[in-house]
Amino acid sequence: MQMPTVDIAARVYNHNWKIDPIVRSLIDTDFYKLLMCQFVWRHSPHTQVKYKLVNRSPEVQLDKLLDEEELRDQLEHIRSLRLSRGESTWLRGNTFYGIRQMFRPDFMVWFENLQLPPFHLQKDDDGIELTFEGTWPEVMLWEIPALAVITELRSRAVLRHMGKFNLQILYARAMARLWDKVGRLSQLENLQLADFGTRRRHSYLWQDWCVQAMHEGLGKRFVGTSNCLIAMRREVEAIGTNAHELPMVYTALAESDEELRRAPYELLKKWQADHQGNLRVILSDTYGSPTFLRDAPDWLTSWTGIRVDSGDPYEMGELALSWWQARGEDPTEKLLIFSDGLDVQEIEQLHAAFCGRVRVSFGWGTLLTNDFRDLADNNALGPISLVCKVIEANGRPTVKLSDNPLKRIGPKDETERYARIFDVGKQAARKLVV
């Protein structure tokens, strides 16, 4: 049964976090996190990891905006959450990507008894330090809710100074802005668009409203949401595959340079054994897409698609098409997913450039669920580039190179070593939108 739409402005004006927590469920997270969690739980359950919050928008001083006690309370609330019976039934019995029982019974028993591990939080002159340590399957589930809490607390810090009518006008303008975007996108034939906006959303209620607007305005062009809780409650598809943290950890565990170079492919071989169809999507940019595809084993060409998540999307899209063609594959039968800092204009342009040459899909993130740019004084609600990444695996530093050097993660000596091993040449920096 469909749930009613909430009056967001009134809810914000009358807000009290104790009856309205930011994260209200362990499945208020992205679908790919649960897929990866099951994979890690099966293959690397004892690996020790450390994740850290990283603010890539230093002009936004989170330590000045956020109340430490409120942040701590929100994080502690997440640690109190357990799967409800209805959530467990949905995960156990629903069909995802045409597959029933996507989540194994033994994994579900573990998940039903999970409590997220403790966190470390402190504020100092350098800002907010937030880290999570422990076994990989447990700690990895902190990433999405931690980001959602930080971004929504930042929104609340701005909104709490606004009156009832200002809030109503703010949300009316934001709704009109999104609806205008939906109207433009509804004109694109053969569009496939999903919501990827959980981690840096304005709020849970706003993401929920955005999904409803997309569902109504785009019809079959809207293929689903990455957010499991919203997918369950709004009866839409849960969308997602895998992310950078898998190769980041597996390469960090390598014992030699050659083993490190092979690690991303060995990882995907394991993923292939576990998953099929649309779950076989290559994320090629962790250590640079050009060399990853150049050196890829032939069996990877049979995979369904490639996700473009950094670098110039037109160049990376053309690279993917050329790779398939050179390996004897028909690109029109492949899937190309764009997911890096998208907004409506770039979606339109990428759709025009690639539709008909390949199956094109879009994962629309922050500028779907958090586009309040210039709607508050001093652009105080403009989105920020915030990530929570794995930085250690069994005590070793992890590295991400990306196709955009501004997204690199890891100690300088290690990023340089990885760049040498993976033969990453000069990269062009592309401004971080989010």
mmCIF file of C-alpha atoms in Angstrom, residues 220-427:
data_model
loop_
_atom_site.group_PDB
_atom_site.id
_atom_site.type_symbol
_atom_site.label_atom_id
_atom_site.label_comp_id
_atom_site.label_asym_id
_atom_site.label_seq_id
_atom_site.Cartn_x
_atom_site.Cartn_y
_atom_site.Cartn_z
ATOM 1 C CA LYS A 220 8.738 3.660 -17.004
ATOM 2 C CA ARG A 221 11.696 5.964 -17.684
ATOM 3 C CA PHE A 222 12.289 5.924 -13.907
ATOM 4 C CA VAL A 223 13.793 2.499 -13.240
ATOM 5 C CA GLY A 224 14.222 2.633 -9.460
ATOM 6 C CA THR A 225 16.091 3.952 -6.435
ATOM 7 C CA SER A 226 19.296 2.908 -4.725
ATOM 8 C CA ASN A 227 17.622 3.421 -1.336
ATOM 9 C CA CYS A 228 16.302 0.115 -0.009
ATOM 10 C CA LEU A 229 13.861 1.573 2.527
ATOM 11 C CA ILE A 230 12.259 3.882 -0.039
ATOM 12 C CA ALA A 231 12.187 1.082 -2.625
ATOM 13 C CA MET A 232 10.304 -1.112 -0.164
ATOM 14 C CA ARG A 233 7.854 1.555 0.999
ATOM 15 C CA ARG A 234 7.163 3.078 -2.422
ATOM 16 C CA GLU A 235 7.128 -0.264 -4.248
ATOM 17 C CA VAL A 236 9.810 0.596 -6.804
ATOM 18 C CA GLU A 237 12.888 -1.333 -7.883
ATOM 19 C CA ALA A 238 16.026 -1.331 -5.713
ATOM 20 C CA ILE A 239 19.013 -0.484 -7.928
ATOM 21 C CA GLY A 240 22.769 -1.018 -7.447
ATOM 22 C CA THR A 241 25.762 -3.276 -8.054
ATOM 23 C CA ASN A 242 29.203 -2.633 -6.485
ATOM 24 C CA ALA A 243 31.601 0.200 -5.621
ATOM 25 C CA HIS A 244 35.243 1.220 -5.289
ATOM 26 C CA GLU A 245 35.788 -0.127 -1.785
ATOM 27 C CA LEU A 246 35.991 -3.724 -3.034
ATOM 28 C CA PRO A 247 39.097 -3.237 -5.226
ATOM 29 C CA MET A 248 40.519 -0.727 -2.720
ATOM 30 C CA VAL A 249 40.588 -3.358 0.029
ATOM 31 C CA TYR A 250 41.596 -6.309 -2.115
ATOM 32 C CA THR A 251 44.554 -4.460 -3.635
ATOM 33 C CA ALA A 252 45.699 -3.289 -0.199
ATOM 34 C CA LEU A 253 45.861 -6.931 0.904
ATOM 35 C CA ALA A 254 48.120 -7.943 -2.015
ATOM 36 C CA GLU A 255 51.572 -9.269 -1.080
ATOM 37 C CA SER A 256 53.446 -8.144 -4.198
ATOM 38 C CA ASP A 257 53.221 -5.565 -6.962
ATOM 39 C CA GLU A 258 52.139 -8.215 -9.469
ATOM 40 C CA GLU A 259 49.470 -9.569 -7.120
ATOM 41 C CA LEU A 260 48.309 -6.000 -6.542
ATOM 42 C CA ARG A 261 48.024 -5.394 -10.291
ATOM 43 C CA ARG A 262 45.905 -8.537 -10.725
ATOM 44 C CA ALA A 263 43.743 -7.964 -7.642
ATOM 45 C CA PRO A 264 40.903 -5.960 -9.307
ATOM 46 C CA TYR A 265 40.401 -8.735 -11.880
ATOM 47 C CA GLU A 266 40.585 -11.526 -9.300
ATOM 48 C CA LEU A 267 37.941 -9.704 -7.301
ATOM 49 C CA LEU A 268 35.639 -9.450 -10.334
ATOM 50 C CA LYS A 269 36.143 -13.160 -11.015
ATOM 51 C CA LYS A 270 34.697 -13.846 -7.559
ATOM 52 C CA TRP A 271 31.853 -11.401 -8.187
ATOM 53 C CA GLN A 272 31.089 -13.159 -11.477
ATOM 54 C CA ALA A 273 30.809 -16.488 -9.665
ATOM 55 C CA ASP A 274 28.211 -14.966 -7.317
ATOM 56 C CA HIS A 275 26.181 -12.762 -9.697
ATOM 57 C CA GLN A 276 24.806 -12.667 -13.200
ATOM 58 C CA GLY A 277 22.997 -10.411 -15.679
ATOM 59 C CA ASN A 278 22.637 -6.729 -14.797
ATOM 60 C CA LEU A 279 24.655 -7.256 -11.619
ATOM 61 C CA ARG A 280 27.735 -7.774 -13.791
ATOM 62 C CA VAL A 281 28.589 -4.106 -14.296
ATOM 63 C CA ILE A 282 32.257 -3.084 -14.386
ATOM 64 C CA LEU A 283 33.366 -0.082 -12.320
ATOM 65 C CA SER A 284 36.592 0.539 -14.188
ATOM 66 C CA ASP A 285 37.990 3.752 -12.731
ATOM 67 C CA THR A 286 39.379 2.749 -9.318
ATOM 68 C CA TYR A 287 42.901 2.647 -10.759
ATOM 69 C CA GLY A 288 42.288 4.388 -14.069
ATOM 70 C CA SER A 289 39.867 3.178 -16.752
ATOM 71 C CA PRO A 290 42.216 3.243 -19.780
ATOM 72 C CA THR A 291 44.737 0.780 -18.394
ATOM 73 C CA PHE A 292 42.087 -1.262 -16.575
ATOM 74 C CA LEU A 293 40.284 -1.926 -19.866
ATOM 75 C CA ARG A 294 43.509 -2.329 -21.836
ATOM 76 C CA ASP A 295 44.709 -5.133 -19.560
ATOM 77 C CA ALA A 296 41.299 -6.686 -18.808
ATOM 78 C CA PRO A 297 40.951 -10.444 -19.385
ATOM 79 C CA ASP A 298 38.685 -11.499 -22.244
ATOM 80 C CA TRP A 299 36.013 -12.969 -19.964
ATOM 81 C CA LEU A 300 35.174 -9.455 -18.714
ATOM 82 C CA THR A 301 33.918 -8.468 -22.170
ATOM 83 C CA SER A 302 30.893 -10.714 -21.631
ATOM 84 C CA TRP A 303 29.757 -8.596 -18.691
ATOM 85 C CA THR A 304 26.579 -6.581 -19.129
ATOM 86 C CA GLY A 305 27.970 -3.060 -18.830
ATOM 87 C CA ILE A 306 30.325 -0.408 -17.509
ATOM 88 C CA ARG A 307 29.634 2.387 -15.020
ATOM 89 C CA VAL A 308 31.310 5.760 -15.663
ATOM 90 C CA ASP A 309 31.914 7.457 -12.312
ATOM 91 C CA SER A 310 34.797 9.882 -12.913
ATOM 92 C CA GLY A 311 36.757 11.630 -15.629
ATOM 93 C CA ASP A 312 35.254 13.251 -18.706
ATOM 94 C CA PRO A 313 32.057 11.229 -19.262
ATOM 95 C CA TYR A 314 32.150 11.628 -23.051
ATOM 96 C CA GLU A 315 35.750 10.419 -23.270
ATOM 97 C CA MET A 316 35.083 7.544 -20.886
ATOM 98 C CA GLY A 317 31.919 6.583 -22.743
ATOM 99 C CA GLU A 318 33.766 6.504 -26.059
ATOM 100 C CA LEU A 319 36.543 4.492 -24.419
ATOM 101 C CA ALA A 320 33.999 1.883 -23.286
ATOM 102 C CA LEU A 321 32.429 1.610 -26.755
ATOM 103 C CA SER A 322 35.852 1.287 -28.413
ATOM 104 C CA TRP A 323 36.857 -1.407 -25.931
ATOM 105 C CA TRP A 324 33.772 -3.498 -26.647
ATOM 106 C CA GLN A 325 34.215 -3.102 -30.403
ATOM 107 C CA ALA A 326 37.912 -4.030 -30.246
ATOM 108 C CA ARG A 327 37.013 -7.166 -28.266
ATOM 109 C CA GLY A 328 34.375 -8.229 -30.821
ATOM 110 C CA GLU A 329 31.344 -7.182 -28.795
ATOM 111 C CA ASP A 330 28.318 -5.264 -30.111
ATOM 112 C CA PRO A 331 28.014 -2.049 -28.024
ATOM 113 C CA THR A 332 24.292 -1.768 -28.796
ATOM 114 C CA GLU A 333 23.781 -4.833 -26.631
ATOM 115 C CA LYS A 334 25.817 -3.408 -23.732
ATOM 116 C CA LEU A 335 24.853 -1.102 -20.876
ATOM 117 C CA LEU A 336 26.637 2.188 -20.135
ATOM 118 C CA ILE A 337 25.754 3.788 -16.792
ATOM 119 C CA PHE A 338 26.722 7.399 -16.048
ATOM 120 C CA SER A 339 26.773 8.389 -12.372
ATOM 121 C CA ASP A 340 29.256 11.214 -11.731
ATOM 122 C CA GLY A 341 27.797 14.530 -10.508
ATOM 123 C CA LEU A 342 24.952 14.517 -13.001
ATOM 124 C CA ASP A 343 22.290 17.159 -13.476
ATOM 125 C CA VAL A 344 19.543 17.483 -16.039
ATOM 126 C CA GLN A 345 21.550 19.278 -18.746
ATOM 127 C CA GLU A 346 24.373 16.727 -18.753
ATOM 128 C CA ILE A 347 21.877 13.866 -18.714
ATOM 129 C CA GLU A 348 20.234 15.368 -21.805
ATOM 130 C CA GLN A 349 23.566 15.817 -23.572
ATOM 131 C CA LEU A 350 24.942 12.375 -22.698
ATOM 132 C CA HIS A 351 21.659 10.805 -23.748
ATOM 133 C CA ALA A 352 21.910 12.567 -27.116
ATOM 134 C CA ALA A 353 25.548 11.511 -27.542
ATOM 135 C CA PHE A 354 25.144 7.795 -26.721
ATOM 136 C CA CYS A 355 21.499 6.735 -27.061
ATOM 137 C CA GLY A 356 21.152 4.280 -29.940
ATOM 138 C CA ARG A 357 24.856 3.413 -29.885
ATOM 139 C CA VAL A 358 24.624 1.600 -26.546
ATOM 140 C CA ARG A 359 21.996 0.998 -23.875
ATOM 141 C CA VAL A 360 22.303 4.116 -21.723
ATOM 142 C CA SER A 361 21.274 4.518 -18.098
ATOM 143 C CA PHE A 362 21.835 7.256 -15.528
ATOM 144 C CA GLY A 363 22.348 7.165 -11.764
ATOM 145 C CA TRP A 364 21.254 10.658 -10.686
ATOM 146 C CA GLY A 365 22.630 11.521 -7.267
ATOM 147 C CA THR A 366 23.155 14.654 -5.231
ATOM 148 C CA LEU A 367 21.714 17.142 -7.713
ATOM 149 C CA LEU A 368 18.498 15.147 -7.663
ATOM 150 C CA THR A 369 18.123 14.794 -3.894
ATOM 151 C CA ASN A 370 19.928 17.935 -2.714
ATOM 152 C CA ASP A 371 19.578 20.735 -5.261
ATOM 153 C CA PHE A 372 18.801 23.717 -3.028
ATOM 154 C CA ARG A 373 21.429 25.887 -4.701
ATOM 155 C CA ASP A 374 20.706 29.616 -4.239
ATOM 156 C CA LEU A 375 17.405 28.909 -2.488
ATOM 157 C CA ALA A 376 18.772 30.100 0.875
ATOM 158 C CA ASP A 377 20.880 33.130 1.795
ATOM 159 C CA ASN A 378 24.573 32.865 0.842
ATOM 160 C CA ASN A 379 23.863 29.548 -0.875
ATOM 161 C CA ALA A 380 23.858 28.025 2.608
ATOM 162 C CA LEU A 381 22.123 24.867 1.368
ATOM 163 C CA GLY A 382 24.306 24.254 -1.692
ATOM 164 C CA PRO A 383 25.458 20.622 -1.851
ATOM 165 C CA ILE A 384 28.900 19.673 -0.595
ATOM 166 C CA SER A 385 31.331 16.969 -1.691
ATOM 167 C CA LEU A 386 31.468 14.632 1.276
ATOM 168 C CA VAL A 387 32.695 11.029 1.265
ATOM 169 C CA CYS A 388 33.301 8.277 3.808
ATOM 170 C CA LYS A 389 35.989 5.972 2.430
ATOM 171 C CA VAL A 390 37.936 2.940 3.558
ATOM 172 C CA ILE A 391 41.464 4.144 4.385
ATOM 173 C CA GLU A 392 43.016 0.983 5.885
ATOM 174 C CA ALA A 393 42.703 -2.778 5.395
ATOM 175 C CA ASN A 394 44.479 -5.051 7.887
ATOM 176 C CA GLY A 395 46.588 -2.064 8.865
ATOM 177 C CA ARG A 396 47.659 -1.222 5.312
ATOM 178 C CA PRO A 397 46.689 2.028 3.566
ATOM 179 C CA THR A 398 44.107 1.808 0.786
ATOM 180 C CA VAL A 399 44.311 3.762 -2.456
ATOM 181 C CA LYS A 400 41.869 5.049 -5.051
ATOM 182 C CA LEU A 401 43.274 6.761 -8.137
ATOM 183 C CA SER A 402 40.068 7.433 -10.127
ATOM 184 C CA ASP A 403 39.966 8.975 -13.632
ATOM 185 C CA ASN A 404 39.985 12.376 -11.940
ATOM 186 C CA PRO A 405 43.090 13.169 -9.855
ATOM 187 C CA LEU A 406 40.993 15.380 -7.559
ATOM 188 C CA LYS A 407 39.261 12.227 -6.317
ATOM 189 C CA ARG A 408 42.450 10.409 -5.343
ATOM 190 C CA ILE A 409 42.541 8.811 -1.904
ATOM 191 C CA GLY A 410 45.566 7.516 -0.034
ATOM 192 C CA PRO A 411 49.023 8.582 1.175
ATOM 193 C CA LYS A 412 51.076 10.328 -1.514
ATOM 194 C CA ASP A 413 53.780 7.672 -1.634
ATOM 195 C CA GLU A 414 51.163 4.951 -2.035
ATOM 196 C CA THR A 415 49.158 6.756 -4.715
ATOM 197 C CA GLU A 416 52.386 7.259 -6.650
ATOM 198 C CA ARG A 417 53.278 3.587 -6.247
ATOM 199 C CA TYR A 418 49.828 2.481 -7.435
ATOM 200 C CA ALA A 419 49.983 4.902 -10.374
ATOM 201 C CA ARG A 420 53.264 3.281 -11.413
ATOM 202 C CA ILE A 421 51.998 -0.279 -11.015
ATOM 203 C CA PHE A 422 48.772 0.416 -12.915
ATOM 204 C CA ASP A 423 50.581 2.497 -15.537
ATOM 205 C CA VAL A 424 48.361 5.529 -14.973
ATOM 206 C CA GLY A 425 49.582 8.398 -17.118
ATOM 207 C CA LYS A 426 48.727 12.066 -16.910
ATOM 208 C CA GLN A 427 45.118 12.695 -15.936
#
